[in-house]
Coordinates of C-alpha atoms in Angstrom, one line a residue:
M4 CA 9.2 4.1 38.6
K5 CA 7.6 2.9 35.6
N6 CA 7.0 6.8 34.4
N7 CA 10.7 7.4 34.8
I8 CA 11.3 4.5 32.5
D9 CA 8.7 5.8 30.0
I10 CA 10.3 9.0 30.0
Y11 CA 14.0 8.0 29.4
L12 CA 13.1 6.1 27.0
F13 CA 10.7 8.6 25.2
H14 CA 13.4 11.4 25.1
R15 CA 16.1 9.0 23.7
G16 CA 13.8 8.2 20.9
E17 CA 13.6 4.5 21.9
H18 CA 10.2 4.0 23.6
R19 CA 8.4 1.3 21.6
K20 CA 4.7 1.8 23.2
T21 CA 4.3 5.5 23.7
Y22 CA 0.5 5.0 23.5
D23 CA 0.7 3.2 26.8
F24 CA 2.2 6.3 28.5
L25 CA 1.1 9.4 26.6
G26 CA -2.4 10.0 25.8
V27 CA -5.6 9.3 27.7
H28 CA -5.7 6.6 30.1
Y29 CA -9.4 5.8 31.2
S30 CA -10.7 4.4 34.1
E31 CA -13.9 4.5 36.3
E32 CA -12.2 5.9 39.4
K33 CA -9.7 8.1 37.6
T34 CA -8.3 9.2 34.1
I35 CA -4.8 10.3 33.4
F36 CA -4.1 12.6 30.4
R37 CA -0.2 13.2 29.2
T38 CA 0.9 15.0 26.3
W39 CA 4.3 16.4 24.9
A40 CA 4.8 20.1 24.5
P41 CA 8.2 21.3 25.4
N42 CA 7.9 24.7 25.0
A43 CA 4.2 25.5 26.1
K44 CA 3.9 28.2 28.6
K45 CA 0.7 26.8 30.0
I46 CA -1.6 23.9 29.2
E47 CA -5.3 23.2 30.3
L48 CA -7.4 20.0 29.5
V49 CA -11.0 20.8 28.4
G50 CA -13.7 18.5 27.7
D51 CA -17.3 17.3 28.3
F52 CA -16.3 16.3 31.9
N53 CA -15.6 19.7 32.9
N54 CA -17.8 21.6 30.7
W55 CA -14.8 22.8 28.7
I56 CA -13.7 24.9 31.5
G57 CA -9.9 24.4 31.7
V58 CA -8.0 22.0 34.1
P59 CA -4.4 22.8 34.7
M60 CA -2.0 20.6 33.4
V61 CA 1.5 20.1 35.3
K62 CA 4.8 19.7 33.3
I63 CA 6.6 16.8 35.1
N64 CA 9.9 17.0 33.6
N65 CA 12.2 19.7 32.0
E66 CA 11.8 18.2 28.5
G67 CA 8.2 19.0 28.2
I68 CA 5.8 16.1 29.5
W69 CA 2.7 17.5 30.9
E70 CA 0.1 15.3 32.9
V71 CA -3.3 15.7 34.7
E72 CA -5.3 13.4 36.6
V73 CA -9.1 13.7 36.4
K74 CA -12.3 12.0 38.0
N75 CA -15.6 11.6 36.6
V76 CA -14.4 11.3 33.3
R77 CA -16.7 8.9 31.0
K78 CA -16.1 6.9 28.1
L79 CA -16.8 8.8 24.8
D80 CA -16.4 12.1 26.6
R81 CA -14.9 14.8 24.3
Y82 CA -11.5 16.5 25.0
K83 CA -8.7 18.9 23.8
Y84 CA -5.6 20.4 25.3
K85 CA -5.8 24.3 25.5
I86 CA -2.2 25.2 25.1
E87 CA -0.7 28.5 25.4
S88 CA 2.5 29.3 23.7
Q89 CA 5.3 31.5 25.1
K90 CA 4.0 34.3 23.1
G91 CA 0.6 34.1 24.3
L92 CA -0.9 32.3 21.6
V93 CA -3.7 30.1 22.6
Q94 CA -4.7 26.7 20.5
Y95 CA -7.0 24.0 21.0
K96 CA -5.4 20.6 20.0
S97 CA -6.8 17.2 19.7
D98 CA -4.7 14.7 21.2
P99 CA -1.6 13.3 19.2
Y100 CA -1.9 10.1 21.1
G101 CA -5.7 9.8 21.2
I102 CA -7.2 6.5 20.1
Y103 CA -10.5 7.7 18.9
S104 CA -11.8 11.0 17.6
E105 CA -15.1 12.8 16.5
K106 CA -16.4 12.2 13.3
R107 CA -15.3 15.1 10.9
P108 CA -16.1 17.7 10.6
N109 CA -15.6 17.7 14.5
T110 CA -12.1 17.8 15.7
A111 CA -12.2 16.8 19.3
S112 CA -10.5 13.6 20.8
V113 CA -12.8 11.0 22.5
V114 CA -12.0 9.5 25.8
Y115 CA -11.7 5.8 24.7
K116 CA -10.4 2.5 26.3
I117 CA -10.3 -0.4 23.9
E118 CA -12.2 -3.5 25.3
D119 CA -10.7 -6.8 25.6
F120 CA -11.1 -8.0 21.8
L121 CA -11.7 -11.6 21.5
W122 CA -9.1 -12.7 18.5
K123 CA -9.8 -15.6 16.6
D124 CA -6.8 -15.6 14.2
K125 CA -4.2 -17.4 16.3
K126 CA -3.7 -19.8 13.3
W127 CA -3.0 -17.0 10.9
M128 CA -1.0 -14.9 13.1
G129 CA 1.5 -18.1 13.6
K130 CA 3.0 -17.4 10.2
K131 CA 4.8 -15.3 7.9
H132 CA 2.5 -15.4 4.7
F133 CA 4.2 -13.0 2.4
S134 CA 7.7 -13.9 2.2
K135 CA 9.7 -13.7 -1.3
D136 CA 8.9 -17.2 -2.3
K137 CA 5.3 -17.3 -1.8
P138 CA 2.2 -15.6 -3.8
L139 CA 1.4 -11.8 -2.9
N140 CA -1.5 -10.5 -4.9
I141 CA -3.0 -7.5 -3.2
Y142 CA -6.2 -5.6 -3.9
E143 CA -5.7 -1.9 -3.1
V144 CA -9.1 -0.5 -1.4
H145 CA -10.3 2.9 -0.4
L146 CA -12.8 2.1 2.3
G147 CA -14.9 4.9 1.7
S148 CA -15.9 4.5 -1.8
W149 CA -15.4 0.6 -2.6
K150 CA -19.1 0.3 -1.7
Q151 CA -21.7 2.7 0.0
K152 CA -25.3 2.5 1.1
E153 CA -28.0 3.8 -1.0
N154 CA -28.0 7.3 0.6
R155 CA -24.2 7.1 -0.2
E156 CA -23.2 6.7 3.6
F157 CA -20.3 4.9 4.5
L158 CA -20.3 1.1 5.4
N159 CA -18.7 0.2 8.7
Y160 CA -16.1 -1.8 9.3
K161 CA -18.0 -4.8 10.3
E162 CA -20.2 -4.4 7.1
L163 CA -16.9 -3.9 4.8
A164 CA -15.3 -6.8 6.3
K165 CA -18.0 -9.5 5.1
E166 CA -18.4 -7.8 1.9
L167 CA -14.8 -7.5 1.0
V168 CA -14.2 -11.1 2.0
K169 CA -16.7 -12.3 0.0
Y170 CA -15.3 -10.5 -3.2
V171 CA -11.7 -10.8 -2.7
K172 CA -11.9 -14.5 -2.2
S173 CA -14.0 -15.0 -5.2
M174 CA -11.5 -12.7 -7.2
N175 CA -8.6 -14.7 -5.9
Y176 CA -6.7 -11.9 -4.2
N177 CA -5.0 -13.0 -0.9
C178 CA -4.4 -9.6 0.6
V179 CA -5.9 -6.1 0.6
E180 CA -4.0 -2.8 1.1
I181 CA -6.2 -0.3 2.7
L182 CA -5.4 3.4 1.8
P183 CA -4.9 5.2 5.5
I184 CA -7.4 5.0 8.1
N185 CA -5.8 7.2 10.7
E186 CA -7.9 10.2 11.5
H187 CA -8.1 12.8 9.2
P188 CA -10.2 16.2 8.6
L189 CA -10.7 16.0 4.9
D190 CA -12.3 12.8 2.6
D191 CA -10.5 14.7 -0.4
S192 CA -7.1 13.4 1.0
W193 CA -7.9 10.0 1.0
G194 CA -6.2 9.7 4.5
Y195 CA -2.8 10.8 3.3
Q196 CA -3.0 13.9 5.6
G197 CA -3.5 13.0 9.0
T198 CA -4.2 14.5 12.6
G199 CA -4.6 11.5 14.4
F200 CA -1.8 9.0 13.9
F201 CA -3.1 6.4 16.6
S202 CA -6.8 7.3 16.0
T203 CA -8.6 4.8 13.8
T204 CA -11.1 6.9 11.8
S205 CA -14.4 7.2 12.8
R206 CA -15.9 7.4 9.4
Y207 CA -16.3 3.7 9.6
G208 CA -16.8 2.7 13.1
T209 CA -14.8 2.0 16.6
P210 CA -11.4 0.5 17.3
E211 CA -13.0 -2.5 18.0
D212 CA -14.8 -2.5 14.8
F213 CA -11.8 -2.3 13.0
M214 CA -10.0 -5.2 15.0
Y215 CA -13.2 -7.3 13.9
F216 CA -12.4 -6.2 10.2
V217 CA -9.0 -7.4 10.4
N218 CA -9.7 -10.6 12.7
Y219 CA -12.5 -11.5 10.1
L220 CA -10.1 -11.1 7.1
H221 CA -7.3 -13.4 8.7
C222 CA -10.0 -15.9 9.7
N223 CA -10.8 -16.1 6.1
E224 CA -7.1 -16.2 5.0
I225 CA -6.8 -12.7 3.7
G226 CA -3.8 -10.6 4.7
V227 CA -4.1 -6.8 5.6
I228 CA -1.6 -4.2 4.5
L229 CA -2.2 -0.6 5.8
D230 CA -0.9 2.4 4.2
W231 CA 1.0 4.3 6.6
V232 CA 2.2 7.9 6.3
P233 CA 5.6 8.8 8.4
G234 CA 6.6 11.5 6.5
H235 CA 4.1 14.6 6.7
F236 CA 1.1 15.5 8.4
C237 CA -1.6 18.0 7.5
K238 CA -1.5 21.7 9.2
D239 CA -5.1 22.0 10.2
E240 CA -5.0 24.0 13.6
H241 CA -6.4 21.2 15.8
G242 CA -3.5 18.7 14.7
L243 CA 0.4 18.4 15.0
Y244 CA 1.3 21.6 13.3
L245 CA 3.0 23.6 15.8
F246 CA 1.5 22.0 18.5
D247 CA 3.0 24.2 21.3
G248 CA 3.1 27.3 19.2
T249 CA 6.7 26.4 17.9
P250 CA 7.7 23.6 15.6
T251 CA 7.2 20.4 17.6
Y252 CA 6.7 17.3 15.6
E253 CA 7.9 18.9 12.7
Y254 CA 11.4 20.4 11.5
S255 CA 12.0 24.1 12.9
W256 CA 13.7 25.3 9.6
D257 CA 10.9 26.4 7.2
L258 CA 12.9 25.2 4.3
L259 CA 13.0 21.5 5.7
R260 CA 9.3 21.9 7.3
E261 CA 7.2 23.0 4.5
N262 CA 5.9 20.6 2.1
H263 CA 4.5 22.9 -0.5
E264 CA 3.5 20.1 -3.1
W265 CA 0.9 18.7 -0.9
G266 CA 0.4 21.7 1.7
T267 CA 1.6 20.0 4.8
A268 CA 4.6 19.8 6.9
N269 CA 7.6 17.1 7.4
F270 CA 8.3 15.3 10.7
D271 CA 11.7 16.0 12.1
F272 CA 13.2 12.6 12.1
S273 CA 16.4 13.9 13.8
R274 CA 14.2 14.5 17.0
N275 CA 14.3 11.6 19.5
E276 CA 10.5 12.1 20.6
V277 CA 9.5 12.2 17.0
R278 CA 11.2 8.6 16.4
S279 CA 9.4 7.4 19.6
F280 CA 6.1 8.8 18.2
L281 CA 6.3 7.1 14.7
I282 CA 8.0 3.7 15.4
S283 CA 5.6 3.4 18.4
N284 CA 2.6 4.2 15.8
A285 CA 3.9 1.5 13.5
L286 CA 4.1 -1.0 16.2
Y287 CA 0.6 -0.1 17.4
W288 CA -1.1 -0.8 14.0
L289 CA 1.0 -4.3 13.8
K290 CA 0.7 -5.4 17.3
E291 CA -2.5 -4.4 18.5
F292 CA -4.5 -4.4 15.3
H293 CA -2.6 -7.6 13.9
I294 CA -2.1 -5.6 10.6
D295 CA 0.1 -7.8 8.3
G296 CA 2.4 -5.2 6.7
L297 CA 2.8 -1.3 6.2
R298 CA 3.2 0.3 3.0
V299 CA 5.3 3.0 3.7
D300 CA 4.4 6.3 1.6
A301 CA 6.2 8.7 -0.2
V302 CA 9.8 7.2 0.8
A303 CA 11.3 9.9 -1.3
N304 CA 10.2 12.7 0.7
I305 CA 11.9 11.0 3.7
I306 CA 15.2 10.4 2.1
Y307 CA 16.0 13.5 0.1
L308 CA 16.3 16.8 1.8
D309 CA 15.2 18.8 -1.5
Y310 CA 12.4 16.4 -2.5
G311 CA 9.4 18.6 -4.0
K312 CA 11.5 21.5 -3.5
K313 CA 13.3 24.3 -5.2
S314 CA 16.8 24.0 -5.3
H315 CA 18.8 25.6 -2.4
P316 CA 22.5 25.9 -1.5
N317 CA 21.8 25.0 2.3
L318 CA 19.5 21.7 1.4
K319 CA 22.5 19.9 1.9
N320 CA 23.9 17.5 4.5
E321 CA 27.2 17.4 6.4
Y322 CA 28.8 15.6 3.2
G323 CA 27.3 18.3 0.8
E324 CA 24.6 15.8 -0.3
N325 CA 20.9 16.2 -0.7
I326 CA 20.5 13.2 1.4
N327 CA 18.3 13.1 4.6
L328 CA 20.6 11.4 6.9
S329 CA 18.1 11.5 9.8
G330 CA 15.4 10.3 7.4
I331 CA 17.6 7.2 6.1
N332 CA 18.6 6.3 9.7
F333 CA 14.9 6.7 10.7
L334 CA 13.8 4.1 8.0
R335 CA 16.7 1.5 9.1
E336 CA 15.7 1.8 12.6
L337 CA 11.8 1.2 11.9
N338 CA 12.5 -1.7 9.6
R339 CA 15.1 -3.1 12.2
V340 CA 12.6 -2.6 15.0
I341 CA 9.9 -4.2 13.1
K342 CA 11.8 -7.2 12.0
K343 CA 12.8 -7.5 15.3
E344 CA 9.5 -7.2 17.6
V345 CA 6.9 -8.2 14.7
P346 CA 9.0 -10.7 12.6
R347 CA 5.7 -11.8 10.6
A348 CA 5.0 -8.3 9.3
I349 CA 6.4 -6.8 5.9
T350 CA 7.1 -3.2 5.2
I351 CA 6.7 -1.9 1.7
A352 CA 8.4 1.1 0.3
E353 CA 6.6 3.4 -2.2
E354 CA 9.7 5.0 -3.4
S355 CA 9.6 6.8 -6.7
T356 CA 13.3 7.2 -7.6
A357 CA 16.1 5.2 -8.5
W358 CA 17.7 4.8 -4.8
Y359 CA 19.7 1.8 -4.4
G360 CA 19.3 -0.6 -1.7
V361 CA 15.5 0.0 -0.5
T362 CA 15.1 -3.5 0.2
K363 CA 18.8 -4.5 0.7
L364 CA 19.5 -5.0 4.3
E365 CA 21.3 -2.5 6.6
N366 CA 24.3 -3.9 6.8
E367 CA 24.5 -4.1 2.6
N368 CA 24.1 -0.3 3.0
G369 CA 19.9 -0.7 2.4
L370 CA 17.0 0.6 4.0
G371 CA 15.6 -2.9 5.2
F372 CA 12.3 -2.7 3.5
D373 CA 10.9 -6.4 2.2
Y374 CA 9.4 -4.8 -0.8
K375 CA 9.3 -1.7 -3.3
W376 CA 6.9 -0.6 -5.5
N377 CA 8.4 -0.7 -9.3
M378 CA 7.3 2.8 -10.3
G379 CA 9.7 2.4 -13.2
W380 CA 8.1 -0.7 -14.7
M381 CA 4.8 0.5 -14.2
N382 CA 5.4 3.9 -15.9
D383 CA 7.2 2.2 -18.6
T384 CA 4.4 -0.1 -19.2
L385 CA 1.6 2.5 -19.0
S386 CA 3.4 4.7 -21.4
Y387 CA 3.7 1.6 -23.9
I388 CA 0.2 0.4 -23.9
K389 CA -1.2 4.3 -24.3
E390 CA 0.7 4.1 -27.8
D391 CA -1.3 3.3 -30.7
P392 CA -0.3 -0.5 -31.7
I393 CA 1.1 0.8 -35.0
F394 CA 3.7 2.6 -33.2
R395 CA 4.4 0.2 -30.5
G396 CA 7.4 -1.4 -32.2
G397 CA 9.3 1.8 -32.0
N398 CA 8.8 1.8 -28.1
H399 CA 9.4 -1.7 -27.7
K400 CA 12.0 -1.5 -25.0
K401 CA 9.5 -0.1 -22.8
L402 CA 8.4 -3.8 -22.1
T403 CA 11.7 -5.4 -22.2
F404 CA 14.2 -2.8 -20.5
P405 CA 12.5 -3.5 -16.8
M406 CA 13.7 -6.9 -17.0
L407 CA 17.2 -5.4 -16.7
Y408 CA 16.7 -4.5 -13.3
A409 CA 13.8 -6.8 -12.2
Y410 CA 16.2 -8.6 -9.7
S411 CA 18.0 -5.6 -8.3
E412 CA 15.2 -5.3 -5.4
N413 CA 12.4 -7.1 -4.3
Y414 CA 9.6 -5.9 -6.4
I415 CA 5.8 -5.3 -6.2
L416 CA 4.1 -4.5 -9.5
P417 CA 1.5 -1.8 -8.8
F418 CA -1.4 -0.7 -10.8
S419 CA -2.6 2.0 -7.9
H420 CA -5.2 4.6 -7.0
D421 CA -2.4 7.4 -8.2
E422 CA -2.7 6.1 -11.9
V423 CA -6.6 6.6 -12.0
V424 CA -7.1 9.9 -10.7
H425 CA -6.4 13.5 -11.5
G426 CA -7.0 13.5 -15.2
K427 CA -4.7 10.2 -15.7
K428 CA -7.8 8.3 -16.9
S429 CA -8.9 5.1 -15.9
L430 CA -6.8 2.0 -17.2
I431 CA -9.1 0.9 -20.0
N432 CA -9.4 4.8 -21.1
K433 CA -5.6 5.0 -21.4
I434 CA -5.7 2.7 -24.2
P435 CA -6.2 3.6 -27.8
G436 CA -8.8 2.0 -30.3
T437 CA -12.6 0.6 -30.2
L438 CA -13.9 -0.9 -27.3
E439 CA -13.2 -4.5 -28.4
E440 CA -9.5 -3.2 -29.0
K441 CA -9.5 -1.8 -25.5
L442 CA -10.8 -4.7 -24.1
G443 CA -7.9 -7.0 -25.6
N444 CA -5.4 -5.0 -24.8
L445 CA -6.3 -4.6 -21.1
K446 CA -6.4 -8.5 -20.8
A447 CA -2.9 -8.4 -22.7
L448 CA -1.7 -6.1 -20.1
Y449 CA -2.9 -8.0 -17.1
G450 CA -1.6 -10.9 -18.3
Y451 CA 2.0 -9.2 -18.6
M452 CA 1.8 -7.9 -15.1
I453 CA 0.7 -11.4 -13.5
T454 CA 3.6 -13.4 -15.3
Q455 CA 6.2 -10.9 -15.3
P456 CA 8.7 -11.0 -11.7
G457 CA 7.5 -9.3 -8.8
K458 CA 4.4 -9.5 -6.4
K459 CA 1.0 -7.8 -7.7
L460 CA -1.0 -4.8 -6.6
Q461 CA -4.3 -3.7 -8.3
F462 CA -6.6 -0.8 -7.2
M463 CA -10.0 -1.5 -6.5
G464 CA -12.3 -1.3 -10.1
N465 CA -9.3 -2.1 -12.2
E466 CA -10.6 -5.6 -12.3
F467 CA -13.5 -4.8 -14.1
A468 CA -12.4 -2.1 -16.1
H469 CA -14.0 0.6 -14.2
Y470 CA -14.7 3.1 -17.1
L471 CA -14.6 6.5 -14.9
E472 CA -11.6 7.9 -13.0
W473 CA -11.7 7.0 -9.3
R474 CA -13.9 8.8 -7.4
F475 CA -13.6 9.1 -3.5
Y476 CA -16.7 10.5 -3.0
E477 CA -18.9 7.7 -4.5
E478 CA -19.0 3.8 -4.7
L479 CA -17.4 2.2 -7.7
E480 CA -19.8 1.2 -10.7
W481 CA -20.7 -2.0 -9.7
K482 CA -23.5 -2.2 -12.2
I483 CA -21.0 -2.6 -15.2
T484 CA -19.7 -5.9 -13.9
K485 CA -23.1 -7.1 -15.3
E486 CA -22.3 -5.8 -18.8
A487 CA -19.5 -6.0 -21.2
P488 CA -16.6 -5.4 -21.0
G489 CA -16.9 -5.3 -17.3
K490 CA -18.2 -8.9 -17.0
Y491 CA -15.4 -10.2 -19.3
I492 CA -12.6 -8.3 -17.6
K493 CA -13.8 -9.5 -14.3
R494 CA -14.0 -13.0 -15.3
F495 CA -10.6 -12.9 -17.2
V496 CA -8.9 -11.4 -13.8
K497 CA -10.6 -13.9 -11.4
D498 CA -9.1 -16.9 -13.6
L499 CA -5.7 -15.0 -14.1
N500 CA -5.6 -14.6 -10.3
K501 CA -6.5 -18.2 -9.7
I502 CA -3.5 -19.3 -12.0
Y503 CA -1.2 -17.0 -10.1
L504 CA -1.9 -18.2 -6.7
K505 CA -2.0 -21.8 -8.3
E506 CA 1.6 -21.8 -10.2
K507 CA 4.6 -21.7 -8.3
A508 CA 6.7 -20.5 -11.5
L509 CA 4.9 -17.1 -11.0
W510 CA 6.4 -16.7 -7.4
E511 CA 8.8 -19.3 -6.2
K512 CA 11.9 -17.7 -7.9
D513 CA 10.5 -13.8 -7.6
S514 CA 14.0 -12.8 -6.0
S515 CA 16.2 -14.9 -8.4
W516 CA 17.5 -14.2 -11.8
D517 CA 16.9 -18.0 -13.0
G518 CA 13.1 -17.6 -12.5
F519 CA 13.0 -16.1 -15.8
Q520 CA 14.2 -16.7 -19.3
W521 CA 13.3 -14.9 -22.5
I522 CA 12.2 -17.0 -25.7
D523 CA 12.0 -13.9 -27.6
G524 CA 12.2 -10.5 -26.4
N525 CA 13.2 -8.8 -29.6
N526 CA 10.6 -9.2 -32.0
E527 CA 9.7 -5.5 -32.5
S528 CA 8.3 -5.9 -35.8
T529 CA 5.2 -8.3 -34.5
S530 CA 5.1 -6.7 -30.9
V531 CA 5.1 -10.3 -29.7
I532 CA 7.2 -11.2 -26.6
S533 CA 7.5 -14.9 -25.3
Y534 CA 9.3 -16.0 -22.2
Y535 CA 9.6 -18.6 -19.5
R536 CA 8.6 -18.2 -15.8
K537 CA 10.5 -20.9 -14.0
G538 CA 9.8 -22.7 -10.6
K539 CA 12.1 -24.8 -8.4
K540 CA 11.0 -27.8 -10.5
I541 CA 11.0 -28.1 -14.1
E542 CA 7.5 -29.4 -14.4
D543 CA 6.3 -26.1 -12.9
D544 CA 7.7 -24.2 -15.6
L545 CA 5.3 -21.9 -17.6
I546 CA 5.4 -20.3 -21.2
I547 CA 4.0 -17.0 -21.6
I548 CA 3.1 -15.6 -25.3
I549 CA 1.7 -12.0 -25.5
N550 CA 0.5 -10.2 -28.5
F551 CA 0.5 -6.5 -28.3
S552 CA -0.3 -5.8 -31.9
G553 CA -3.7 -5.6 -33.7
V554 CA -2.7 -8.5 -36.1
N555 CA -3.5 -12.0 -35.7
W556 CA -0.4 -14.0 -36.4
E557 CA -1.4 -17.3 -38.2
K558 CA 1.5 -19.6 -37.6
Y559 CA 3.8 -17.9 -35.0
R560 CA 6.6 -20.2 -34.1
I561 CA 8.3 -20.0 -30.6
G562 CA 11.5 -21.8 -29.5
V563 CA 11.0 -24.4 -26.3
N564 CA 13.3 -26.6 -24.4
K565 CA 11.8 -29.8 -24.3
K566 CA 10.1 -32.2 -26.8
I567 CA 6.7 -32.5 -24.9
K568 CA 3.3 -31.8 -25.0
Y569 CA 2.1 -28.4 -23.8
K570 CA -1.2 -27.6 -22.5
E571 CA -2.9 -24.1 -22.5
I572 CA -3.7 -23.3 -19.3
L573 CA -4.8 -19.6 -20.4
N574 CA -6.1 -18.0 -23.4
S575 CA -7.4 -14.5 -23.1
N576 CA -9.3 -14.8 -26.6
K577 CA -11.9 -17.3 -25.4
N578 CA -15.4 -16.1 -26.0
I579 CA -16.0 -16.2 -21.7
Y580 CA -13.6 -13.2 -21.6
G581 CA -15.0 -11.5 -24.5
G582 CA -13.0 -13.0 -27.3
H583 CA -13.7 -15.2 -30.5
D584 CA -12.2 -18.2 -29.5
E585 CA -9.3 -18.2 -32.1
G586 CA -6.0 -19.9 -31.4
N587 CA -7.8 -21.9 -29.0
K588 CA -6.2 -25.6 -29.5
N589 CA -5.7 -26.5 -25.9
I590 CA -2.6 -28.9 -26.7
Y591 CA 0.5 -28.2 -28.6
F592 CA 3.1 -30.7 -29.4
S593 CA 6.7 -29.4 -29.7
E594 CA 8.6 -30.3 -32.8
K595 CA 12.4 -30.9 -33.4
V596 CA 12.8 -27.5 -35.2
G597 CA 15.2 -25.4 -33.7
W598 CA 14.0 -21.7 -33.1
H599 CA 15.1 -18.7 -30.8
G600 CA 18.1 -20.6 -30.0
F601 CA 16.2 -23.8 -28.6
H602 CA 16.4 -27.2 -30.1
Y603 CA 12.4 -27.5 -30.4
S604 CA 9.7 -25.3 -31.1
I605 CA 5.9 -24.9 -31.2
E606 CA 3.5 -23.3 -33.8
L607 CA 0.7 -21.4 -32.6
M608 CA -2.0 -19.2 -33.9
I609 CA -1.9 -15.7 -32.0
P610 CA -4.7 -13.5 -32.1
A611 CA -4.4 -9.8 -32.0
F612 CA -4.0 -8.2 -28.4
S613 CA -3.9 -11.7 -26.5
V614 CA -2.1 -13.4 -24.1
F615 CA -1.4 -17.3 -23.8
I616 CA 0.1 -19.2 -20.6
L617 CA 1.2 -22.7 -21.6
K618 CA 2.5 -25.6 -19.1
G619 CA 4.6 -28.9 -20.3
E620 CA 3.0 -32.1 -19.3
Y621 CA 6.1 -34.3 -18.2

């Protein structure tokens, strides 16, 4: 009876735990293997347990579910499905629902049963930690290249857990985001071209080892977000591509199927079984591994029929638009199901276009995500910081324009891995000038990021001015954290992050227009901007002043709204951050001198390439 219900839900696109039905189900007495291959002529199970001599599988329904029961199977035995197509083509496929795999370059699935894991994160799991009125400061990590052993071997999940917690807590991040850890054949893809969507990559250990990783971070009050790729998959022969000899998980029409930009195949979201596969996979990570959220990669590739493609008159929906209606419905269903079944979890869209309503609710014609990466802010900001300071006045709107749409979605401000690879240069090397000027500019850039509306994400290495572009095959240059400018930037980011976590004005009203007020956003001639960030209580308000010019402004006056004392809680020009201690007064008294439309004002010395944060004492 249970199988009949599973089959029914799977083919309707409504099965939420397909991994409990399909794939391998091991016990010492017997092991059951099931897969979905609707157009296969014949399937045999091959593996260590039968000397790789095929055992026929039986097709148990007309829609293509195949099954076999085998005795004398041992845990860690390798296996594949030998699939013969209707045209006689024979392929050896790994298990789409396999939960463990051989370490690359080998490609077999591995018989595995996750033993009862003793979770100790009940206190953490009982709360939703990253809602809109709470701080979210994400450290983005590629596990294989954050740190390595001396012989360049990977650290395992357990070793990574202890090293990461120690570092992340010391740097005042409260969440890590991990580049995809589903099984993938090529290190160069960083996990974004997967074959085993339910298989925790064996590069760093077992599924239980990854559970230990998540549990350890939770017990130390660090959240874990997983980069998740439901849009496309790699075309390696052992994977999902043409699984039964015909398009199965992918679109049958080559214009929709083939993703030439990435050399991958796009999932067919109109197919019920594919939706069961993908939504079950999302819930698998959130429920079974206690993941706190999913960052959904390449959402634009899901919502546009012609994304990354040459124009074609047939790449239109029934209304004559380039919108992928089945992709839209999939994303809405995904977010609806997650909010119902895992309400503590968040979903984040990496969506690179101006699509409206990514973080709006479905009844508002939205997609239902909790957050969206603000790619417009990132592109404008990095374009501005690359400019020679002499010419920044002419590009001043790149700093101020993003505020016009800052509250149109619930945003995360990202400086991600994508910005420090493929010839784009590391962040510090995007900036012109001498090393000292680069250092000052980078501090100003980070001060601007942390104090703007929106949650935060920094890729590993950014926090200590990693000089080289990110290289996935070797660990970060940790040695530069002991010398200038690395040690200065690291100390600055550590203190800046601490202020972010502590100061409510920087996150309490992230989704409200009254959480921000310009003091002066129009001073193109000085390249200085100043603004308020506001909390729910006036005593939490902060004043931010940032000088993006190479000029020391000796007597720079800004308007303020109260006649009180203001305390300096951050000055990027302190010598502990590699500065010269200029402008470091600590305390400022406002005067009854009207300025910038306010009744009061204060006067400061603003050094070149510096950021100040002030807080009133009431």
